[in-house]
Each structure stands twice: as C-alpha cells, then as structure tokens.
Amino acid sequence: MSMAAADLDTVDPLTGFRSRFAFPDPELVYLDGNSLGRLPLAAAERAAEIVEHEWGERLIRSWNDSWWEAPLRIGDKLAALIGARADEVVLADSTSVNLFKLLAGAVALTPRRSRILTDDLNFPSDMYVAGGVSRMFGPDHRVEHVPSRDGIHGPANEIMEALDDDVAVLTLSHVAFKSGYLYDMAELTAAAHEVGALVLWDLSHSAGVVPIDLERWDVDMAVGCTYKYLNGGPGAPAFLYVRKDLQAELSHPIPGWWGHANPFEFAPDFRASAGMRRYLTGTAPILSTLLVEVGVDIVSEAGVAAIRDKSERQTAYLAERWEQDLKRLGFTLKTPTDPVRRGSHVSLGHPAGLGIDLALINDHGVLPDFRPPDSIRLGLAPLYTRYVDIERAVDALAEIVTAGTHHRFAASRPQVT
Amino acid sequence: MSMAAADLDTVDPLTGFRSRFAFPDPELVYLDGNSLGRLPLAAAERAAEIVEHEWGERLIRSWNDSWWEAPLRIGDKLAALIGARADEVVLADSTSVNLFKLLAGAVALTPRRSRILTDDLNFPSDMYVAGGVSRMFGPDHRVEHVPSRDGIHGPANEIMEALDDDVAVLTLSHVAFKSGYLYDMAELTAAAHEVGALVLWDLSHSAGVVPIDLERWDVDMAVGCTYKYLNGGPGAPAFLYVRKDLQAELSHPIPGWWGHANPFEFAPDFRASAGMRRYLTGTAPILSTLLVEVGVDIVSEAGVAAIRDKSERQTAYLAERWEQDLKRLGFTLKTPTDPVRRGSHVSLGHPAGLGIDLALINDHGVLPDFRPPDSIRLGLAPLYTRYVDIERAVDALAEIVTAGTHHRFAASRPQVT
C-alpha cells in the first residue's frame, strides 16, 4: 500500500464533484451507486421547478416548451457519453422493454436465423426478455446461454466459437452485474458481424463509468439504464441506441403515438417517424425523464475518461486491500483481477456473505449490495465515492469476521435492492 | 338558462376541492384537465419528500421502505375507483405498452381467432398497438375498425353485429378521445362474451370521472392513463387491470425481473409471480409513479359518483350555452347530446377551428385542446373546473367569431398537446 486512503482522496482530481451530491447522513458509506446513484443537489432544485413551474404553471404548454423533445434532447447528451452520434439515442420505457423492442426488431430482420446468443452472466431480466422474444417467434427459435467457466469471467472465447450463421443477435451485458467482468465490446461485436449477426449491448453497468465508443466499435444496438452511474433517479427511464444506418430497417413491435411521423395528425395508420423517435411508444413519464438530464450533465462535465481513471484506481485499491486484509479471513475476490476486464464494482464472496452484508449495514453504516448466493457487491461511483469510504468498508468487513458479529444475522433473509 | 354560472359554483358540493390544486395564474381558464390534470398542491410537497428524503437520504433502502410495493399499493387504490378488487390493478409502463402486453396475451390465448375488433374513434395509439400485435401473430391475423357513422357516436350496434367466433378481443376506449362518446361498457362486454371473445377497455378518458364497475360488468382486461382526470402528473405511469380469475391464464410477451416470483433470487429462468405483479416488466420510474398516489387519493376522497354528477351538470351547462350562443356562430356540437352517452369533455367543431383555438389561447387566456381537423375540445375536470370557467370560454368563443379575431391565426399550425 503506497498511499493512505485519505491522501489518495486529497490528490483525487474528481474530489470536487462530491459536492454536487446530497449527503444528508455524512456518516453513511454508500457503496451502491451501481444500483441507485446518489441524488445530485441540482436534481432536487430541478424537480421542484418541473413540478411547480412546468407542470403547475405551464401545464400542457410545457409539451411545446420542452417536454416533447426531451427524450431526444437528453438522448443526444447521453450519446456523447457512449460514443454515439446525434439522433442515435433516446430515453424511453425501462431497459427490459427497450431490450424487447430491439431484440424483437432484430430477430424479425433475420427470420431464418434461429438463435439469440447470450451468456449466463447477463442480467436475469435480459434473459427473461430474450426468452419472451424467442417464444414470440415460435418453437424453432431459442436462446443459447453460453456459460462462464468460473462465474466471474465472461466466456468471450466460447461465445466466439458459438457464433455461426444461425445466430440472429448476440446480446450481452457490457459489465456483468455480479462479477463486474467487462467485455471487450469491439472484439465481440466484430466477431458477431463476421457471421452476419447483429449485436445488442446492455450498458446498464457501464454507461457513465466505462469508456464506450459505439460508433468506432460499429455496434448495432444498445440499451441501458440511467439510475446507476448516471445518477438519473430511482427507476428513471432507460435509453436505447440504434446505429444510424440501421434505423430505417429496424422496426419494433410496439408502435405507439410517440413514434409516429406526425402524431398530432391522429391518423389511424402508423407511419414511423424518421430517426430515433420511431422507437418511442407511449407518453414518457416526464418527471423521471427530465431528472436524468441533471445526472448526465454532471457525468459529461467530469468526463468519462477521468471517471474511468479514478474507477480503475479505486477498484485496484480495493483489490489490494482485499489481498492484504480480507483474503485470510475467508473472502474471495469474485471480480476479475485484470483491471482492464473489470467495471466499477467489486464482488467479494464469503461463506457467511449474507450475515456479513447485514452486519455491514446494521452495525457499521456501510451500504453495499448482496447478490446470492454469497457475494457482497461494492459499487464504486467515482463522482462521489472516496478512498476513505472503501477503507471504512474494508476495515468493517475485517472487523465483522474477526469478531464474528455477523453470526447473529445468520438466519436473516436478503434485503431487497 | 336557469342559474348563472357564479351561482352554480356557489352551490357546487365539490367547490372545496379546487383548493387542493395549484393556481399560480388565477386568470388562466384551463380546460385541458382531460389531457394533463392540474398539479395537486400535495404533489409538490410529496415530490420534494421523495427526492430529498426517499432518494437523497434513504437511497436503496427506500426499495424496502415502500418503493417495491408501490405499483401494487397504488394499483389497489385505483382499483377501488374503477370497481376492481385488490390485486387486479397495477401501475406500470405507458398505456400503449400495457395495451400491447394484454392484447398480445389475449390473442395468444385464442390463436384460432383471427381478429382484434375495435372502432375508428379509438385512440390512434391504441390502433397502432393493435396493428403491432396483429402483425406479430402473422398474416392470418388482422384488426377490424368498425366505423362510426357520424364520427361522434360509437358504433355500438355495428360492433355487436361484427362480433363473431372469429374475434379474439374486442378493444375500445370507454370514452372516445375526440367526441367524448361514452360506451355502455356492460352491454358491449356482455355481447363480446356471448361469442367467446375477451374484452379490453381503455379507461384513459373515463377513470376518475365516470363511474366504472369492472367487476360487476365482468370486464376481462383494462388499461388507462393516470395523468388526465386522475391528476397523476405529466406522462405518469399507466395502469393495467386483469380480472382475478384470468390472471393465471393470461401471460404476456415481455417477462422482466419485476414480474418474477422471486426477483432477488436472480434465477436464469422466468417464473411468473402470482397476482398482478406478473404483468410488471422492468423497474418503475419511481418519482412519476409515486405522485400518482396523490391524485388518486383526492379522487377517492371526492368520490367518483359526486365527480360524475358535477361532470354531467357541467357538460349539460356547456351544451346549453352552445345551443344558446354558439350554434348561430357556426359552431357544431361534436359530442353526443345524450348526457348518458358522454364523458367529461365536449368538442365543438367550427370551420375556422384552429384559428379560434389559437385566439382562445393567445387573446383570452383560455386553454383548450385542438383536435384536427376542426375541433376545439373543452375538458371539464369537476375537481377544479368552475362554471364561471366554462362561461368565460363560451363568451370568448362567441367574441372571437363575432369580432373575427381568429383570422390572423388562419395560417398557423396546431400546437402540440
């Protein structure tokens, strides 16, 4: 350990961004920014403005003022964070609904290909949606889940072997939600394209914290959520991306009035809008939509490169502390050791994982995530996570297991997060 | 005209409810509560509490505190307003996405029936979604739009004639979005059931303002929005209803983690939750979701019967004023004259409709809706619309046409609402 945590915080170039967020309980160590990002102070102000001025005072006139264009306008800002161009990203619906729309559209483009390919590290919700899409296309279609050999590393080589001209779409999470494994998006995308398959990446655990270059990597489609590292607010609408030259070709099965070329004509027949608007369906939940912009603006200001730099340092710091203080107490590192292959969270396994998780929360004021069967997931959100927070979490983990204070939580059930 | 508008307001039993809403511009006559309901004062307070306390302070712990159950809890409150039972209604997604889920589920139940039946007064978005569902099931499926003979009245008799054992689902808007025609839901539902078809009603323009008794009328499925007469906020999540004994049978094509029997197991296979939770897909936009409760609570307190009573009186007052002052100026009543067959908005046609609409907004501080080709739609929201508001709108309409002040807007395009 070369430098102490407090010293690392002092020289951290992003340290100023912490003041953009609310810390009503300064003692709480929050290591769950990968589940629900913290509240930007500006979001509280913005919420009041939206509710009182835009809804309360302007009423329906706000549709003209700014609401109608918001999913595209905010989408364009988000596009800049993931290497996409203008009119390639919109905010809409939930990640799962967006995934459904795009997967269904993609499979429809290549009806003679029978497989959706994914891995077993993907979000369960993504697997359920892929299953739903596959069933929709009939019994000759199926989803193939390429298994990870260790539950930690994405099976990149095995996926490349499984790719053939029967695969309609390869869909993966850029960063695995449990282990934090980070795929080489460029490599997998190129491999899929070689067999004529489309690719669809779920960026939920990477947008805003890992550099992404959708255009350069020639990615076809992507979806992702905005409430993790983008700090968009609880359950904030998701985003979807479609490569510009695929937009005219790729339709989706839920045409609604928000995707119509001229919605205020109220025509009985659907004519898809040009550009990304065609992927919208119904009226957007405006409050939750508009607050996404506040979070996206902060990430844009800090820059994803700087955020990634700190994220790599912080995951390395945590891995080092694990090696030094936690390994001998029975903790296993369930996240890749290669920093290039990990996102911004680190999972620590322990046979008594659930009890330790609850002791962390209840006795030490440290808020991690628990993922069954035994993983304590520590999310590092570089915009506001300090090295001293990581230090406190590691110290608490060591203290709990050394003192055995987790035993009294042994019969508990996981908390919902 | 028996009583003056101001006197009618004085004896109005709902007059006190107006004070629950924000009126930052007391001069504005807002007749668009059927498009976007006004801001309840309590919603502004609640928004601050959600953002600052629930998100900012409690962070992910709020999922356990109240967020996770919110779509069902608020659904139950809404159920009481539409004659449904507990665990028959949830908040989720948009009306169009919900319609897609349920229509697709319903058609899948009866694959040998090839038609979705609707009318041509339905929301265009509903028609687009029905088209999307139909295409999904292949070229042997189609949507049949039974035409209204006059563009005002729903073709109830013609629909009953068109019902046969080839109809999978009859889907209609309870109240037509342009004309305000109100279907006899019990009669149409019974007729559909006679031929073995399922029914799906869109309650967007009736929930909270027209008495609905889904249980007694034996309705199978319903969807609707919460941002009109329920005052849930711009684009607030929609609701969906499935009759209790149909829930086990009716699946939907977008299974997601929020509908899983045990979502925190993160199992690779989807197992549908019992009850209405199975119709959820992805994470709900929490802010927009929770504010719906404020609006629903106010409607519950006032009672739909009292709201309907005032609504009938107000549409009658407006129809009477049309007869007396507007008819001779070229305005036509594009809403049923029979009060039993109309919802809570009244459409007035005029050859110079668009110009008149813009003159109302810009010169008279009256905010209606315009619906092409020529209709000025006046929405009466009994919780806060006064008779003097209607009077001011009618007087302004007469003044505009008499003075010809609408001519200068003749070349304008409709505003977005």
CSV table of N, CA and C in Angstrom, one decimal, chain B residues 119-234:
chain,number,residue,atom,x,y,z
B,119,ASP,N,-63.0,0.2,-32.9
B,119,ASP,CA,-63.8,1.2,-33.8
B,119,ASP,C,-62.8,2.2,-34.3
B,120,ASP,N,-63.3,3.1,-35.1
B,120,ASP,CA,-62.4,4.2,-35.6
B,120,ASP,C,-62.4,5.4,-34.8
B,121,LEU,N,-63.0,5.4,-33.6
B,121,LEU,CA,-63.0,6.5,-32.7
B,121,LEU,C,-61.9,6.3,-31.6
B,122,ASN,N,-61.3,5.1,-31.6
B,122,ASN,CA,-60.3,4.8,-30.6
B,122,ASN,C,-59.1,5.7,-30.7
B,123,PHE,N,-58.3,5.8,-29.6
B,123,PHE,CA,-57.0,6.5,-29.7
B,123,PHE,C,-56.2,5.9,-30.9
B,124,PRO,N,-55.6,6.8,-31.7
B,124,PRO,CA,-54.7,6.3,-32.7
B,124,PRO,C,-53.6,5.3,-32.1
B,125,SER,N,-53.1,5.7,-31.0
B,125,SER,CA,-52.0,4.9,-30.4
B,125,SER,C,-52.5,3.5,-30.1
B,126,ASP,N,-53.8,3.3,-29.7
B,126,ASP,CA,-54.4,2.0,-29.5
B,126,ASP,C,-54.5,1.2,-30.8
B,127,MET,N,-54.8,2.0,-31.8
B,127,MET,CA,-54.9,1.3,-33.2
B,127,MET,C,-53.5,0.8,-33.6
B,128,TYR,N,-52.5,1.7,-33.4
B,128,TYR,CA,-51.2,1.3,-33.8
B,128,TYR,C,-50.7,0.0,-33.1
B,129,VAL,N,-51.0,0.0,-31.7
B,129,VAL,CA,-50.6,-1.1,-30.9
B,129,VAL,C,-51.3,-2.4,-31.4
B,130,ALA,N,-52.6,-2.2,-31.6
B,130,ALA,CA,-53.4,-3.4,-32.1
B,130,ALA,C,-52.8,-3.9,-33.4
B,131,GLY,N,-52.4,-3.0,-34.3
B,131,GLY,CA,-51.8,-3.4,-35.5
B,131,GLY,C,-50.5,-4.1,-35.3
B,132,GLY,N,-49.7,-3.6,-34.3
B,132,GLY,CA,-48.4,-4.3,-34.0
B,132,GLY,C,-48.6,-5.7,-33.5
B,133,VAL,N,-49.6,-5.8,-32.6
B,133,VAL,CA,-49.9,-7.2,-32.0
B,133,VAL,C,-50.4,-8.1,-33.2
B,134,SER,N,-51.2,-7.6,-34.0
B,134,SER,CA,-51.8,-8.4,-35.1
B,134,SER,C,-50.7,-8.9,-36.0
B,135,ARG,N,-49.8,-8.0,-36.4
B,135,ARG,CA,-48.7,-8.4,-37.3
B,135,ARG,C,-47.8,-9.4,-36.6
B,136,MET,N,-47.6,-9.3,-35.3
B,136,MET,CA,-46.8,-10.3,-34.6
B,136,MET,C,-47.3,-11.7,-34.7
B,137,PHE,N,-48.7,-11.8,-34.8
B,137,PHE,CA,-49.3,-13.1,-34.9
B,137,PHE,C,-49.4,-13.6,-36.4
B,138,GLY,N,-48.9,-12.8,-37.3
B,138,GLY,CA,-48.8,-13.3,-38.7
B,138,GLY,C,-49.9,-12.8,-39.6
B,139,PRO,N,-49.8,-13.1,-40.9
B,139,PRO,CA,-50.6,-12.5,-41.9
B,139,PRO,C,-52.1,-13.0,-41.8
B,140,ASP,N,-52.4,-14.1,-41.1
B,140,ASP,CA,-53.8,-14.5,-41.0
B,140,ASP,C,-54.5,-13.7,-39.9
B,141,HIS,N,-53.8,-12.9,-39.2
B,141,HIS,CA,-54.5,-12.0,-38.2
B,141,HIS,C,-54.7,-10.6,-38.7
B,142,ARG,N,-55.8,-10.0,-38.2
B,142,ARG,CA,-56.0,-8.6,-38.6
B,142,ARG,C,-56.8,-7.8,-37.6
B,143,VAL,N,-56.7,-6.5,-37.7
B,143,VAL,CA,-57.5,-5.6,-36.9
B,143,VAL,C,-58.7,-5.1,-37.7
B,144,GLU,N,-59.9,-5.2,-37.1
B,144,GLU,CA,-61.0,-4.6,-37.8
B,144,GLU,C,-61.5,-3.4,-37.1
B,145,HIS,N,-61.6,-2.3,-37.9
B,145,HIS,CA,-62.0,-1.0,-37.3
B,145,HIS,C,-63.5,-0.7,-37.7
B,146,VAL,N,-64.4,-0.9,-36.8
B,146,VAL,CA,-65.8,-0.6,-37.1
B,146,VAL,C,-66.0,0.9,-37.2
B,147,PRO,N,-66.5,1.4,-38.3
B,147,PRO,CA,-66.5,2.9,-38.4
B,147,PRO,C,-67.7,3.5,-37.7
B,148,SER,N,-67.5,4.6,-37.1
B,148,SER,CA,-68.6,5.4,-36.6
B,148,SER,C,-69.3,6.1,-37.7
B,149,ARG,N,-70.7,6.1,-37.7
B,149,ARG,CA,-71.4,6.7,-38.8
B,149,ARG,C,-71.2,8.2,-38.9
B,150,ASP,N,-71.1,8.8,-37.7
B,150,ASP,CA,-71.1,10.3,-37.8
B,150,ASP,C,-69.8,10.9,-37.2
B,151,GLY,N,-68.8,10.0,-36.8
B,151,GLY,CA,-67.6,10.5,-36.2
B,151,GLY,C,-67.8,10.9,-34.7
B,152,ILE,N,-69.0,10.8,-34.3
B,152,ILE,CA,-69.3,11.3,-32.9
B,152,ILE,C,-69.7,10.1,-32.0
B,153,HIS,N,-70.7,9.3,-32.5
B,153,HIS,CA,-71.2,8.2,-31.7
B,153,HIS,C,-70.4,6.9,-32.0
B,154,GLY,N,-70.1,6.2,-30.9
B,154,GLY,CA,-69.5,4.9,-31.1
B,154,GLY,C,-70.5,4.0,-31.8
B,155,PRO,N,-70.0,3.2,-32.7
B,155,PRO,CA,-70.9,2.3,-33.5
B,155,PRO,C,-71.2,1.0,-32.7
B,156,ALA,N,-71.9,1.2,-31.6
B,156,ALA,CA,-72.2,0.1,-30.7
B,156,ALA,C,-72.9,-1.1,-31.4
B,157,ASN,N,-74.0,-0.7,-32.1
B,157,ASN,CA,-74.8,-1.8,-32.8
B,157,ASN,C,-74.0,-2.5,-33.8
B,158,GLU,N,-73.2,-1.7,-34.6
B,158,GLU,CA,-72.4,-2.3,-35.7
B,158,GLU,C,-71.3,-3.2,-35.1
B,159,ILE,N,-70.8,-2.8,-33.9
B,159,ILE,CA,-69.8,-3.7,-33.3
B,159,ILE,C,-70.5,-5.0,-32.9
B,160,MET,N,-71.7,-4.9,-32.3
B,160,MET,CA,-72.3,-6.1,-31.9
B,160,MET,C,-72.6,-7.0,-33.1
B,161,GLU,N,-72.9,-6.4,-34.2
B,161,GLU,CA,-73.1,-7.2,-35.4
B,161,GLU,C,-71.8,-7.9,-35.9
B,162,ALA,N,-70.7,-7.1,-35.7
B,162,ALA,CA,-69.4,-7.6,-36.2
B,162,ALA,C,-68.8,-8.7,-35.3
B,163,LEU,N,-69.3,-8.8,-34.1
B,163,LEU,CA,-68.8,-9.8,-33.2
B,163,LEU,C,-69.2,-11.2,-33.6
B,164,ASP,N,-68.2,-12.1,-33.8
B,164,ASP,CA,-68.5,-13.5,-34.1
B,164,ASP,C,-67.4,-14.3,-33.5
B,165,ASP,N,-67.4,-15.6,-33.7
B,165,ASP,CA,-66.5,-16.5,-33.1
B,165,ASP,C,-65.1,-16.5,-33.7
B,166,ASP,N,-64.8,-15.5,-34.6
B,166,ASP,CA,-63.5,-15.3,-35.1
B,166,ASP,C,-62.8,-14.1,-34.4
B,167,VAL,N,-63.6,-13.4,-33.5
B,167,VAL,CA,-63.0,-12.3,-32.8
B,167,VAL,C,-62.3,-12.8,-31.5
B,168,ALA,N,-61.0,-12.5,-31.4
B,168,ALA,CA,-60.2,-12.8,-30.2
B,168,ALA,C,-60.5,-11.8,-29.1
B,169,VAL,N,-60.4,-10.6,-29.5
B,169,VAL,CA,-60.5,-9.5,-28.5
B,169,VAL,C,-61.3,-8.3,-29.1
B,170,LEU,N,-62.2,-7.8,-28.3
B,170,LEU,CA,-62.8,-6.5,-28.6
B,170,LEU,C,-62.2,-5.5,-27.7
B,171,THR,N,-61.6,-4.5,-28.3
B,171,THR,CA,-60.9,-3.4,-27.5
B,171,THR,C,-61.4,-2.1,-28.0
B,172,LEU,N,-61.8,-1.3,-27.0
B,172,LEU,CA,-62.4,0.0,-27.2
B,172,LEU,C,-62.0,1.0,-26.2
B,173,SER,N,-62.0,2.3,-26.5
B,173,SER,CA,-61.9,3.3,-25.5
B,173,SER,C,-63.2,3.6,-24.9
B,174,HIS,N,-63.3,3.5,-23.6
B,174,HIS,CA,-64.6,3.7,-22.9
B,174,HIS,C,-65.2,5.1,-23.3
B,175,VAL,N,-64.4,6.1,-23.3
B,175,VAL,CA,-64.8,7.4,-23.8
B,175,VAL,C,-63.9,7.8,-24.9
B,176,ALA,N,-64.5,8.2,-26.1
B,176,ALA,CA,-63.8,8.5,-27.3
B,176,ALA,C,-63.0,9.8,-27.1
B,177,PHE,N,-61.7,9.8,-27.5
B,177,PHE,CA,-60.9,10.9,-27.2
B,177,PHE,C,-61.3,12.2,-27.9
B,178,LYS,N,-61.9,12.1,-29.1
B,178,LYS,CA,-62.3,13.3,-29.7
B,178,LYS,C,-63.7,13.7,-29.3
B,179,SER,N,-64.7,12.9,-29.5
B,179,SER,CA,-66.1,13.3,-29.4
B,179,SER,C,-66.6,13.2,-27.9
B,180,GLY,N,-65.9,12.4,-27.1
B,180,GLY,CA,-66.4,12.3,-25.7
B,180,GLY,C,-67.5,11.2,-25.6
B,181,TYR,N,-67.8,10.5,-26.7
B,181,TYR,CA,-68.8,9.4,-26.7
B,181,TYR,C,-68.4,8.4,-25.6
B,182,LEU,N,-69.4,8.0,-24.8
B,182,LEU,CA,-69.2,7.1,-23.7
B,182,LEU,C,-69.9,5.8,-24.0
B,183,TYR,N,-69.2,4.7,-24.2
B,183,TYR,CA,-69.8,3.4,-24.4
B,183,TYR,C,-70.5,2.9,-23.2
B,184,ASP,N,-71.5,2.0,-23.5
B,184,ASP,CA,-72.1,1.2,-22.5
B,184,ASP,C,-71.2,0.0,-22.3
B,185,MET,N,-70.4,0.1,-21.3
B,185,MET,CA,-69.4,-1.0,-21.1
B,185,MET,C,-70.0,-2.3,-20.8
B,186,ALA,N,-71.0,-2.3,-20.0
B,186,ALA,CA,-71.7,-3.6,-19.6
B,186,ALA,C,-72.2,-4.3,-20.8
B,187,GLU,N,-72.9,-3.5,-21.7
B,187,GLU,CA,-73.6,-4.1,-22.9
B,187,GLU,C,-72.6,-4.7,-23.9
B,188,LEU,N,-71.6,-3.9,-24.2
B,188,LEU,CA,-70.6,-4.4,-25.1
B,188,LEU,C,-69.8,-5.6,-24.6
B,189,THR,N,-69.5,-5.5,-23.3
B,189,THR,CA,-68.7,-6.6,-22.7
B,189,THR,C,-69.5,-7.9,-22.8
B,190,ALA,N,-70.8,-7.8,-22.5
B,190,ALA,CA,-71.7,-9.0,-22.5
B,190,ALA,C,-71.8,-9.5,-23.9
B,191,ALA,N,-71.9,-8.6,-24.9
B,191,ALA,CA,-72.0,-9.1,-26.3
B,191,ALA,C,-70.8,-9.8,-26.7
B,192,ALA,N,-69.6,-9.3,-26.3
B,192,ALA,CA,-68.3,-9.9,-26.7
B,192,ALA,C,-68.3,-11.3,-26.0
B,193,HIS,N,-68.6,-11.4,-24.8
B,193,HIS,CA,-68.6,-12.7,-24.1
B,193,HIS,C,-69.5,-13.7,-24.7
B,194,GLU,N,-70.6,-13.2,-25.3
B,194,GLU,CA,-71.5,-14.2,-25.9
B,194,GLU,C,-70.9,-14.9,-27.1
B,195,VAL,N,-70.0,-14.3,-27.8
B,195,VAL,CA,-69.3,-15.0,-28.9
B,195,VAL,C,-67.9,-15.6,-28.4
B,196,GLY,N,-67.7,-15.5,-27.1
B,196,GLY,CA,-66.5,-16.1,-26.6
B,196,GLY,C,-65.2,-15.2,-26.8
B,197,ALA,N,-65.4,-13.9,-27.1
B,197,ALA,CA,-64.3,-13.0,-27.2
B,197,ALA,C,-63.9,-12.4,-25.8
B,198,LEU,N,-62.7,-12.0,-25.7
B,198,LEU,CA,-62.3,-11.3,-24.5
B,198,LEU,C,-62.5,-9.8,-24.8
B,199,VAL,N,-62.6,-9.0,-23.7
B,199,VAL,CA,-62.7,-7.5,-23.9
B,199,VAL,C,-61.6,-6.8,-23.2
B,200,LEU,N,-61.1,-5.7,-23.8
B,200,LEU,CA,-60.1,-4.9,-23.2
B,200,LEU,C,-60.5,-3.4,-23.4
B,201,TRP,N,-60.8,-2.8,-22.3
B,201,TRP,CA,-61.2,-1.4,-22.3
B,201,TRP,C,-60.1,-0.4,-22.0
B,202,ASP,N,-60.0,0.7,-22.8
B,202,ASP,CA,-59.0,1.7,-22.4
B,202,ASP,C,-59.8,2.8,-21.6
B,203,LEU,N,-59.4,3.0,-20.4
B,203,LEU,CA,-60.2,3.9,-19.5
B,203,LEU,C,-59.5,5.2,-19.4
B,204,SER,N,-58.6,5.5,-20.3
B,204,SER,CA,-57.8,6.8,-20.1
B,204,SER,C,-58.7,8.0,-20.0
B,205,HIS,N,-59.8,8.1,-20.7
B,205,HIS,CA,-60.6,9.3,-20.6
B,205,HIS,C,-61.8,9.1,-19.7
B,206,SER,N,-61.9,8.0,-18.9
B,206,SER,CA,-63.0,7.8,-18.0
B,206,SER,C,-62.6,7.6,-16.6
B,207,ALA,N,-61.4,7.0,-16.3
B,207,ALA,CA,-61.0,6.7,-15.0
B,207,ALA,C,-61.0,8.0,-14.1
B,208,GLY,N,-61.7,8.0,-13.0
B,208,GLY,CA,-61.7,9.1,-12.1
B,208,GLY,C,-62.8,10.1,-12.4
B,209,VAL,N,-63.5,9.9,-13.5
B,209,VAL,CA,-64.6,10.9,-13.8
B,209,VAL,C,-65.9,10.3,-14.2
B,210,VAL,N,-65.8,9.0,-14.6
B,210,VAL,CA,-67.0,8.3,-15.0
B,210,VAL,C,-67.1,7.0,-14.1
B,211,PRO,N,-68.3,6.7,-13.5
B,211,PRO,CA,-68.4,5.5,-12.7
B,211,PRO,C,-68.1,4.3,-13.6
B,212,ILE,N,-67.3,3.4,-13.0
B,212,ILE,CA,-66.9,2.2,-13.7
B,212,ILE,C,-67.0,1.0,-12.7
B,213,ASP,N,-67.5,-0.1,-13.2
B,213,ASP,CA,-67.7,-1.2,-12.3
B,213,ASP,C,-67.2,-2.5,-13.0
B,214,LEU,N,-65.9,-2.6,-13.1
B,214,LEU,CA,-65.3,-3.6,-13.8
B,214,LEU,C,-65.7,-5.0,-13.3
B,215,GLU,N,-65.8,-5.2,-12.0
B,215,GLU,CA,-66.2,-6.5,-11.5
B,215,GLU,C,-67.7,-6.8,-11.9
B,216,ARG,N,-68.6,-5.9,-11.7
B,216,ARG,CA,-70.0,-6.2,-12.0
B,216,ARG,C,-70.2,-6.4,-13.5
B,217,TRP,N,-69.5,-5.6,-14.3
B,217,TRP,CA,-69.7,-5.7,-15.7
B,217,TRP,C,-68.8,-6.8,-16.3
B,218,ASP,N,-68.1,-7.5,-15.5
B,218,ASP,CA,-67.4,-8.8,-15.9
B,218,ASP,C,-66.3,-8.5,-16.9
B,219,VAL,N,-65.7,-7.4,-16.8
B,219,VAL,CA,-64.6,-7.0,-17.7
B,219,VAL,C,-63.4,-7.8,-17.6
B,220,ASP,N,-62.8,-8.2,-18.7
B,220,ASP,CA,-61.6,-9.1,-18.6
B,220,ASP,C,-60.3,-8.3,-18.4
B,221,MET,N,-60.1,-7.3,-19.2
B,221,MET,CA,-58.9,-6.5,-19.1
B,221,MET,C,-59.1,-5.0,-19.3
B,222,ALA,N,-58.3,-4.2,-18.8
B,222,ALA,CA,-58.4,-2.8,-19.0
B,222,ALA,C,-57.0,-2.1,-18.8
B,223,VAL,N,-56.9,-1.0,-19.5
B,223,VAL,CA,-55.7,-0.2,-19.3
B,223,VAL,C,-56.1,1.3,-19.2
B,224,GLY,N,-55.2,2.1,-18.8
B,224,GLY,CA,-55.6,3.5,-18.8
B,224,GLY,C,-54.5,4.4,-18.3
B,225,CYS,N,-54.6,5.7,-18.5
B,225,CYS,CA,-53.5,6.6,-18.1
B,225,CYS,C,-53.9,7.2,-16.8
B,226,THR,N,-53.0,7.8,-16.1
B,226,THR,CA,-53.2,8.4,-14.8
B,226,THR,C,-53.0,9.9,-14.8
B,227,TYR,N,-52.7,10.5,-16.0
B,227,TYR,CA,-52.4,11.9,-16.0
B,227,TYR,C,-53.5,12.8,-16.4
B,228,LYS,N,-54.6,12.2,-16.7
B,228,LYS,CA,-55.8,13.1,-17.1
B,228,LYS,C,-56.6,13.4,-15.9
B,229,TYR,N,-57.8,12.8,-15.7
B,229,TYR,CA,-58.7,13.1,-14.6
B,229,TYR,C,-58.1,12.6,-13.2
B,230,LEU,N,-57.1,11.8,-13.3
B,230,LEU,CA,-56.5,11.3,-12.0
B,230,LEU,C,-55.4,12.2,-11.5
B,231,ASN,N,-55.0,13.2,-12.3
B,231,ASN,CA,-54.0,14.2,-11.9
B,231,ASN,C,-52.7,13.6,-11.4
B,232,GLY,N,-52.3,12.6,-12.0
B,232,GLY,CA,-51.0,11.9,-11.6
B,232,GLY,C,-49.7,12.6,-12.0
B,233,GLY,N,-49.8,13.6,-12.9
B,233,GLY,CA,-48.6,14.2,-13.4
B,233,GLY,C,-48.2,13.8,-14.8
B,234,PRO,N,-47.5,14.7,-15.5
B,234,PRO,CA,-47.2,14.5,-16.9
B,234,PRO,C,-46.6,13.2,-17.2
